[in-house]
Every structure is written in C-alpha cells, then in structure tokens.
Amino acid sequence: LIRMIQHSVARGLAAIAGQTRYCLGTALQGGSRIVAARGPSALPSLAMSSRFASSGEGQIWEFLRTEKRENGVAVVRLHRPDALNALSGPLMGELVSALRNMDNDPEVKAVVLTGSERAFAAGADIKEMKDKNYAEVYKTAMLEAWSEVSDIRKPIVAGVNGFALGGGCELAMMCDIIIAGENAVFGQPEIQLGTIPGAGGTQRLTRVVGKSLAMEMCLTGSRLDAHLAEKRGLVSRVVPTEQTVDEGIKVAEKI
C-alpha cells in the first residue's frame, strides 16, 4: 500500500506539472480550451471515428449513447445500467474515442456528459480491478488513459445525477463545468477498499474544495450532497434532478 501511495503521489505531481505547462502555453497564446496550445495534428489517429453517428443515429456504442444536436451540442450518456455506470476499461475506451471524434467534428462546439438519474458513475469497475497486483497495474499503466478526457479541447459540461463516487467523481472533475441534480452525491471512498484515488482525485479535489476537506474525503470516505458540493465550489449549480441534462445543454449552447 505504501508503494502504491508513493507511486500515485509521484504520478500525480507529474500530471500537475504537465497540466501546468499546457495551461501556461494556452494562456500565453491568448487561447482557451477550444484553441489549445496543441493543434489537431498532435491528436492520435482516430481508428474508431466511423463509429460516431454524425447524424445523431441510434446506439452505436456498447457502453455509451451519443447524440449530436443541431445546436452544436453533443450529448454523451454513460450506459452500464446494471453496474451503476461503473467505469470499466472498455467503457472508458469508448468514451475517450467518442470524445476525440467530437473534438475533431467542426459541427460540435461543446459536449454534455451524463449518466442516468440513479448514477452518473458509481466508480471504477472493482470486479475488473480486484485481482490485479501492483506490478501488473504499474506495467499496464491501468488508469493512464483516463486522463485523455481532460485533454479534449472543446468544453465538456458534466450533468451529474445520483452517485458520482470514486472514479465517477474524478471523471466529473475532468470536465470543465459540473451541473448537479438535487440527488447528486460526490465522494472518494477508495480508502474503504484500502487504497486511494488513482485518477486525479487527490489533486483535482484539493484544488477545488481545499486541502482540509479533500483530506477528510480521501481519508474517511465521507461524501458531499449536491448542495454542500455547490457551497464548496465543486459544482456550479444545483437543479431539479429531472432538469439536469437540459440545464447542461442550455449552458453548452451559450458557449
């Protein structure tokens, strides 16, 4: 556990340094996330680009439901209802691919990322992770691909209902704006499994809510309801649960 913590902290510091360089480069060029320091040519090739339905057609992903609206807003719904949208490797692979496609689509100006009313994402897929040892996790850089969500140049609005725990909370924090439904619950409960947040939670949560509350959440597994999350700056506003996605779309339309 000590080695895992040391490795997580080291990788976290490296991630902060990389993100700082990226933000400074963007700011110096007078740009925003839409006009990033890196041009489109720096993005990886999109082997799965043909799977994105530019006309908003049906269900083309196994774990996602995507829709492109005429107003320039794309909506991505996580879809693992039997597992409360637990973030498995295949789901995250699809999500990154879909977001890359949208990032390169000139008709898309912003993305709304959401889940179901019961759960945005209840966390990483524990069943997928439970039998892995430290060496295997290290060699495969198990969660490294998750950070690609934050590399998307177009703004992402998270519409969060229900559980946003562990990796789900970390995924929401990778987005630029978080709109929370009244039933939303945020937390980093990894400590209850004998580990710590591994996808940026120890850094992003600290920057948003402050050191003391972030330490309490990471070391005790305590949670924030929607209104307390708004009070501490984790979300920008709280809306009725049934209006969360619509409010996220309204915000995205204004961008």
mmCIF file with all atom_site columns, N, CA and C in Angstrom, residues 193-230:
data_model
loop_
_atom_site.group_PDB
_atom_site.id
_atom_site.type_symbol
_atom_site.label_atom_id
_atom_site.label_alt_id
_atom_site.label_comp_id
_atom_site.label_asym_id
_atom_site.label_entity_id
_atom_site.label_seq_id
_atom_site.pdbx_PDB_ins_code
_atom_site.Cartn_x
_atom_site.Cartn_y
_atom_site.Cartn_z
_atom_site.occupancy
_atom_site.B_iso_or_equiv
_atom_site.pdbx_formal_charge
_atom_site.auth_seq_id
_atom_site.auth_comp_id
_atom_site.auth_asym_id
_atom_site.auth_atom_id
_atom_site.pdbx_PDB_model_num
ATOM 1   N N  . LEU A 1 193 ? -11.630 0.581  0.603   1.00 0.00 ? 193 LEU A N  1
ATOM 2   C CA . LEU A 1 193 ? -11.106 -0.640 -0.014  1.00 0.00 ? 193 LEU A CA 1
ATOM 3   C C  . LEU A 1 193 ? -9.602  -0.771 0.199   1.00 0.00 ? 193 LEU A C  1
ATOM 4   N N  . GLY A 1 194 ? -9.040  0.122  1.019   1.00 0.00 ? 194 GLY A N  1
ATOM 5   C CA . GLY A 1 194 ? -7.619  0.050  1.321   1.00 0.00 ? 194 GLY A CA 1
ATOM 6   C C  . GLY A 1 194 ? -6.729  0.678  0.283   1.00 0.00 ? 194 GLY A C  1
ATOM 7   N N  . THR A 1 195 ? -7.258  1.613  -0.506  1.00 0.00 ? 195 THR A N  1
ATOM 8   C CA . THR A 1 195 ? -6.436  2.291  -1.497  1.00 0.00 ? 195 THR A CA 1
ATOM 9   C C  . THR A 1 195 ? -6.814  3.770  -1.520  1.00 0.00 ? 195 THR A C  1
ATOM 10  N N  . ILE A 1 196 ? -6.294  4.514  -2.485  1.00 0.00 ? 196 ILE A N  1
ATOM 11  C CA . ILE A 1 196 ? -6.573  5.940  -2.577  1.00 0.00 ? 196 ILE A CA 1
ATOM 12  C C  . ILE A 1 196 ? -7.004  6.278  -3.999  1.00 0.00 ? 196 ILE A C  1
ATOM 13  N N  . PRO A 1 197 ? -7.576  7.456  -4.229  1.00 0.00 ? 197 PRO A N  1
ATOM 14  C CA . PRO A 1 197 ? -7.973  7.836  -5.589  1.00 0.00 ? 197 PRO A CA 1
ATOM 15  C C  . PRO A 1 197 ? -6.786  7.748  -6.542  1.00 0.00 ? 197 PRO A C  1
ATOM 16  N N  . GLY A 1 198 ? -7.026  7.169  -7.729  1.00 0.00 ? 198 GLY A N  1
ATOM 17  C CA . GLY A 1 198 ? -5.918  6.933  -8.648  1.00 0.00 ? 198 GLY A CA 1
ATOM 18  C C  . GLY A 1 198 ? -6.055  7.605  -9.992  1.00 0.00 ? 198 GLY A C  1
ATOM 19  N N  . ALA A 1 199 ? -7.095  8.438  -10.186 1.00 0.00 ? 199 ALA A N  1
ATOM 20  C CA . ALA A 1 199 ? -7.305  9.073  -11.490 1.00 0.00 ? 199 ALA A CA 1
ATOM 21  C C  . ALA A 1 199 ? -7.404  10.592 -11.352 1.00 0.00 ? 199 ALA A C  1
ATOM 22  N N  . GLY A 1 200 ? -6.579  11.145 -10.471 1.00 0.00 ? 200 GLY A N  1
ATOM 23  C CA . GLY A 1 200 ? -6.518  12.595 -10.338 1.00 0.00 ? 200 GLY A CA 1
ATOM 24  C C  . GLY A 1 200 ? -7.286  13.178 -9.179  1.00 0.00 ? 200 GLY A C  1
ATOM 25  N N  . GLY A 1 201 ? -8.010  12.354 -8.450  1.00 0.00 ? 201 GLY A N  1
ATOM 26  C CA . GLY A 1 201 ? -8.840  12.869 -7.362  1.00 0.00 ? 201 GLY A CA 1
ATOM 27  C C  . GLY A 1 201 ? -8.055  13.568 -6.265  1.00 0.00 ? 201 GLY A C  1
ATOM 28  N N  . THR A 1 202 ? -6.873  13.067 -5.953  1.00 0.00 ? 202 THR A N  1
ATOM 29  C CA . THR A 1 202 ? -6.088  13.670 -4.875  1.00 0.00 ? 202 THR A CA 1
ATOM 30  C C  . THR A 1 202 ? -5.599  15.062 -5.246  1.00 0.00 ? 202 THR A C  1
ATOM 31  N N  . GLN A 1 203 ? -5.499  15.356 -6.552  1.00 0.00 ? 203 GLN A N  1
ATOM 32  C CA . GLN A 1 203 ? -5.063  16.691 -6.975  1.00 0.00 ? 203 GLN A CA 1
ATOM 33  C C  . GLN A 1 203 ? -6.259  17.600 -7.274  1.00 0.00 ? 203 GLN A C  1
ATOM 34  N N  . ARG A 1 204 ? -7.178  17.141 -8.107  1.00 0.00 ? 204 ARG A N  1
ATOM 35  C CA . ARG A 1 204 ? -8.289  17.999 -8.529  1.00 0.00 ? 204 ARG A CA 1
ATOM 36  C C  . ARG A 1 204 ? -9.205  18.354 -7.356  1.00 0.00 ? 204 ARG A C  1
ATOM 37  N N  . LEU A 1 205 ? -9.496  17.389 -6.512  1.00 0.00 ? 205 LEU A N  1
ATOM 38  C CA . LEU A 1 205 ? -10.389 17.660 -5.381  1.00 0.00 ? 205 LEU A CA 1
ATOM 39  C C  . LEU A 1 205 ? -9.769  18.684 -4.448  1.00 0.00 ? 205 LEU A C  1
ATOM 40  N N  . THR A 1 206 ? -8.471  18.586 -4.210  1.00 0.00 ? 206 THR A N  1
ATOM 41  C CA . THR A 1 206 ? -7.778  19.535 -3.342  1.00 0.00 ? 206 THR A CA 1
ATOM 42  C C  . THR A 1 206 ? -7.856  20.952 -3.902  1.00 0.00 ? 206 THR A C  1
ATOM 43  N N  . ARG A 1 207 ? -7.652  21.093 -5.209  1.00 0.00 ? 207 ARG A N  1
ATOM 44  C CA . ARG A 1 207 ? -7.696  22.413 -5.822  1.00 0.00 ? 207 ARG A CA 1
ATOM 45  C C  . ARG A 1 207 ? -9.093  23.029 -5.761  1.00 0.00 ? 207 ARG A C  1
ATOM 46  N N  . VAL A 1 208 ? -10.111 22.182 -5.775  1.00 0.00 ? 208 VAL A N  1
ATOM 47  C CA . VAL A 1 208 ? -11.488 22.686 -5.831  1.00 0.00 ? 208 VAL A CA 1
ATOM 48  C C  . VAL A 1 208 ? -12.043 22.990 -4.439  1.00 0.00 ? 208 VAL A C  1
ATOM 49  N N  . VAL A 1 209 ? -11.951 22.036 -3.508  1.00 0.00 ? 209 VAL A N  1
ATOM 50  C CA . VAL A 1 209 ? -12.615 22.207 -2.211  1.00 0.00 ? 209 VAL A CA 1
ATOM 51  C C  . VAL A 1 209 ? -11.655 22.578 -1.092  1.00 0.00 ? 209 VAL A C  1
ATOM 52  N N  . GLY A 1 210 ? -10.357 22.580 -1.367  1.00 0.00 ? 210 GLY A N  1
ATOM 53  C CA . GLY A 1 210 ? -9.381  22.911 -0.329  1.00 0.00 ? 210 GLY A CA 1
ATOM 54  C C  . GLY A 1 210 ? -8.782  21.670 0.310   1.00 0.00 ? 210 GLY A C  1
ATOM 55  N N  . LYS A 1 211 ? -7.614  21.868 0.920   1.00 0.00 ? 211 LYS A N  1
ATOM 56  C CA . LYS A 1 211 ? -6.852  20.743 1.465   1.00 0.00 ? 211 LYS A CA 1
ATOM 57  C C  . LYS A 1 211 ? -7.581  19.992 2.568   1.00 0.00 ? 211 LYS A C  1
ATOM 58  N N  . SER A 1 212 ? -8.163  20.705 3.515   1.00 0.00 ? 212 SER A N  1
ATOM 59  C CA . SER A 1 212 ? -8.739  20.041 4.685   1.00 0.00 ? 212 SER A CA 1
ATOM 60  C C  . SER A 1 212 ? -9.901  19.127 4.317   1.00 0.00 ? 212 SER A C  1
ATOM 61  N N  . LEU A 1 213 ? -10.842 19.650 3.532   1.00 0.00 ? 213 LEU A N  1
ATOM 62  C CA . LEU A 1 213 ? -11.999 18.839 3.154   1.00 0.00 ? 213 LEU A CA 1
ATOM 63  C C  . LEU A 1 213 ? -11.584 17.702 2.225   1.00 0.00 ? 213 LEU A C  1
ATOM 64  N N  . ALA A 1 214 ? -10.644 17.975 1.313   1.00 0.00 ? 214 ALA A N  1
ATOM 65  C CA . ALA A 1 214 ? -10.181 16.916 0.421   1.00 0.00 ? 214 ALA A CA 1
ATOM 66  C C  . ALA A 1 214 ? -9.515  15.792 1.214   1.00 0.00 ? 214 ALA A C  1
ATOM 67  N N  . MET A 1 215 ? -8.711  16.145 2.207   1.00 0.00 ? 215 MET A N  1
ATOM 68  C CA . MET A 1 215 ? -8.080  15.126 3.045   1.00 0.00 ? 215 MET A CA 1
ATOM 69  C C  . MET A 1 215 ? -9.136  14.323 3.798   1.00 0.00 ? 215 MET A C  1
ATOM 70  N N  . GLU A 1 216 ? -10.135 15.013 4.336   1.00 0.00 ? 216 GLU A N  1
ATOM 71  C CA . GLU A 1 216 ? -11.195 14.308 5.057   1.00 0.00 ? 216 GLU A CA 1
ATOM 72  C C  . GLU A 1 216 ? -11.928 13.328 4.136   1.00 0.00 ? 216 GLU A C  1
ATOM 73  N N  . MET A 1 217 ? -12.244 13.776 2.921   1.00 0.00 ? 217 MET A N  1
ATOM 74  C CA . MET A 1 217 ? -12.977 12.911 1.997   1.00 0.00 ? 217 MET A CA 1
ATOM 75  C C  . MET A 1 217 ? -12.137 11.715 1.567   1.00 0.00 ? 217 MET A C  1
ATOM 76  N N  . CYS A 1 218 ? -10.849 11.945 1.308   1.00 0.00 ? 218 CYS A N  1
ATOM 77  C CA . CYS A 1 218 ? -9.985  10.857 0.837   1.00 0.00 ? 218 CYS A CA 1
ATOM 78  C C  . CYS A 1 218 ? -9.593  9.888  1.958   1.00 0.00 ? 218 CYS A C  1
ATOM 79  N N  . LEU A 1 219 ? -9.487  10.387 3.184   1.00 0.00 ? 219 LEU A N  1
ATOM 80  C CA . LEU A 1 219 ? -9.026  9.538  4.287   1.00 0.00 ? 219 LEU A CA 1
ATOM 81  C C  . LEU A 1 219 ? -10.153 8.892  5.071   1.00 0.00 ? 219 LEU A C  1
ATOM 82  N N  . THR A 1 220 ? -11.383 9.406  4.945   1.00 0.00 ? 220 THR A N  1
ATOM 83  C CA . THR A 1 220 ? -12.513 8.810  5.665   1.00 0.00 ? 220 THR A CA 1
ATOM 84  C C  . THR A 1 220 ? -13.590 8.272  4.732   1.00 0.00 ? 220 THR A C  1
ATOM 85  N N  . GLY A 1 221 ? -13.559 8.683  3.467   1.00 0.00 ? 221 GLY A N  1
ATOM 86  C CA . GLY A 1 221 ? -14.593 8.244  2.536   1.00 0.00 ? 221 GLY A CA 1
ATOM 87  C C  . GLY A 1 221 ? -15.893 9.005  2.674   1.00 0.00 ? 221 GLY A C  1
ATOM 88  N N  . SER A 1 222 ? -15.864 10.148 3.360   1.00 0.00 ? 222 SER A N  1
ATOM 89  C CA . SER A 1 222 ? -17.091 10.934 3.541   1.00 0.00 ? 222 SER A CA 1
ATOM 90  C C  . SER A 1 222 ? -17.555 11.506 2.210   1.00 0.00 ? 222 SER A C  1
ATOM 91  N N  . ARG A 1 223 ? -18.855 11.818 2.120   1.00 0.00 ? 223 ARG A N  1
ATOM 92  C CA . ARG A 1 223 ? -19.458 12.250 0.864   1.00 0.00 ? 223 ARG A CA 1
ATOM 93  C C  . ARG A 1 223 ? -20.064 13.644 0.986   1.00 0.00 ? 223 ARG A C  1
ATOM 94  N N  . LEU A 1 224 ? -20.270 14.276 -0.164  1.00 0.00 ? 224 LEU A N  1
ATOM 95  C CA . LEU A 1 224 ? -20.928 15.582 -0.231  1.00 0.00 ? 224 LEU A CA 1
ATOM 96  C C  . LEU A 1 224 ? -22.235 15.437 -0.987  1.00 0.00 ? 224 LEU A C  1
ATOM 97  N N  . ASP A 1 225 ? -23.314 15.960 -0.417  1.00 0.00 ? 225 ASP A N  1
ATOM 98  C CA . ASP A 1 225 ? -24.539 16.017 -1.206  1.00 0.00 ? 225 ASP A CA 1
ATOM 99  C C  . ASP A 1 225 ? -24.446 17.192 -2.169  1.00 0.00 ? 225 ASP A C  1
ATOM 100 N N  . ALA A 1 226 ? -25.442 17.330 -3.034  1.00 0.00 ? 226 ALA A N  1
ATOM 101 C CA . ALA A 1 226 ? -25.367 18.323 -4.109  1.00 0.00 ? 226 ALA A CA 1
ATOM 102 C C  . ALA A 1 226 ? -25.214 19.739 -3.566  1.00 0.00 ? 226 ALA A C  1
ATOM 103 N N  . HIS A 1 227 ? -25.975 20.093 -2.547  1.00 0.00 ? 227 HIS A N  1
ATOM 104 C CA . HIS A 1 227 ? -25.960 21.468 -2.048  1.00 0.00 ? 227 HIS A CA 1
ATOM 105 C C  . HIS A 1 227 ? -24.647 21.797 -1.342  1.00 0.00 ? 227 HIS A C  1
ATOM 106 N N  . LEU A 1 228 ? -24.087 20.835 -0.612  1.00 0.00 ? 228 LEU A N  1
ATOM 107 C CA . LEU A 1 228 ? -22.788 21.084 0.023   1.00 0.00 ? 228 LEU A CA 1
ATOM 108 C C  . LEU A 1 228 ? -21.693 21.158 -1.046  1.00 0.00 ? 228 LEU A C  1
ATOM 109 N N  . ALA A 1 229 ? -21.825 20.341 -2.091  1.00 0.00 ? 229 ALA A N  1
ATOM 110 C CA . ALA A 1 229 ? -20.861 20.405 -3.193  1.00 0.00 ? 229 ALA A CA 1
ATOM 111 C C  . ALA A 1 229 ? -20.900 21.772 -3.866  1.00 0.00 ? 229 ALA A C  1
ATOM 112 N N  . GLU A 1 230 ? -22.093 22.346 -3.996  1.00 0.00 ? 230 GLU A N  1
ATOM 113 C CA . GLU A 1 230 ? -22.208 23.690 -4.568  1.00 0.00 ? 230 GLU A CA 1
ATOM 114 C C  . GLU A 1 230 ? -21.586 24.723 -3.633  1.00 0.00 ? 230 GLU A C  1
#
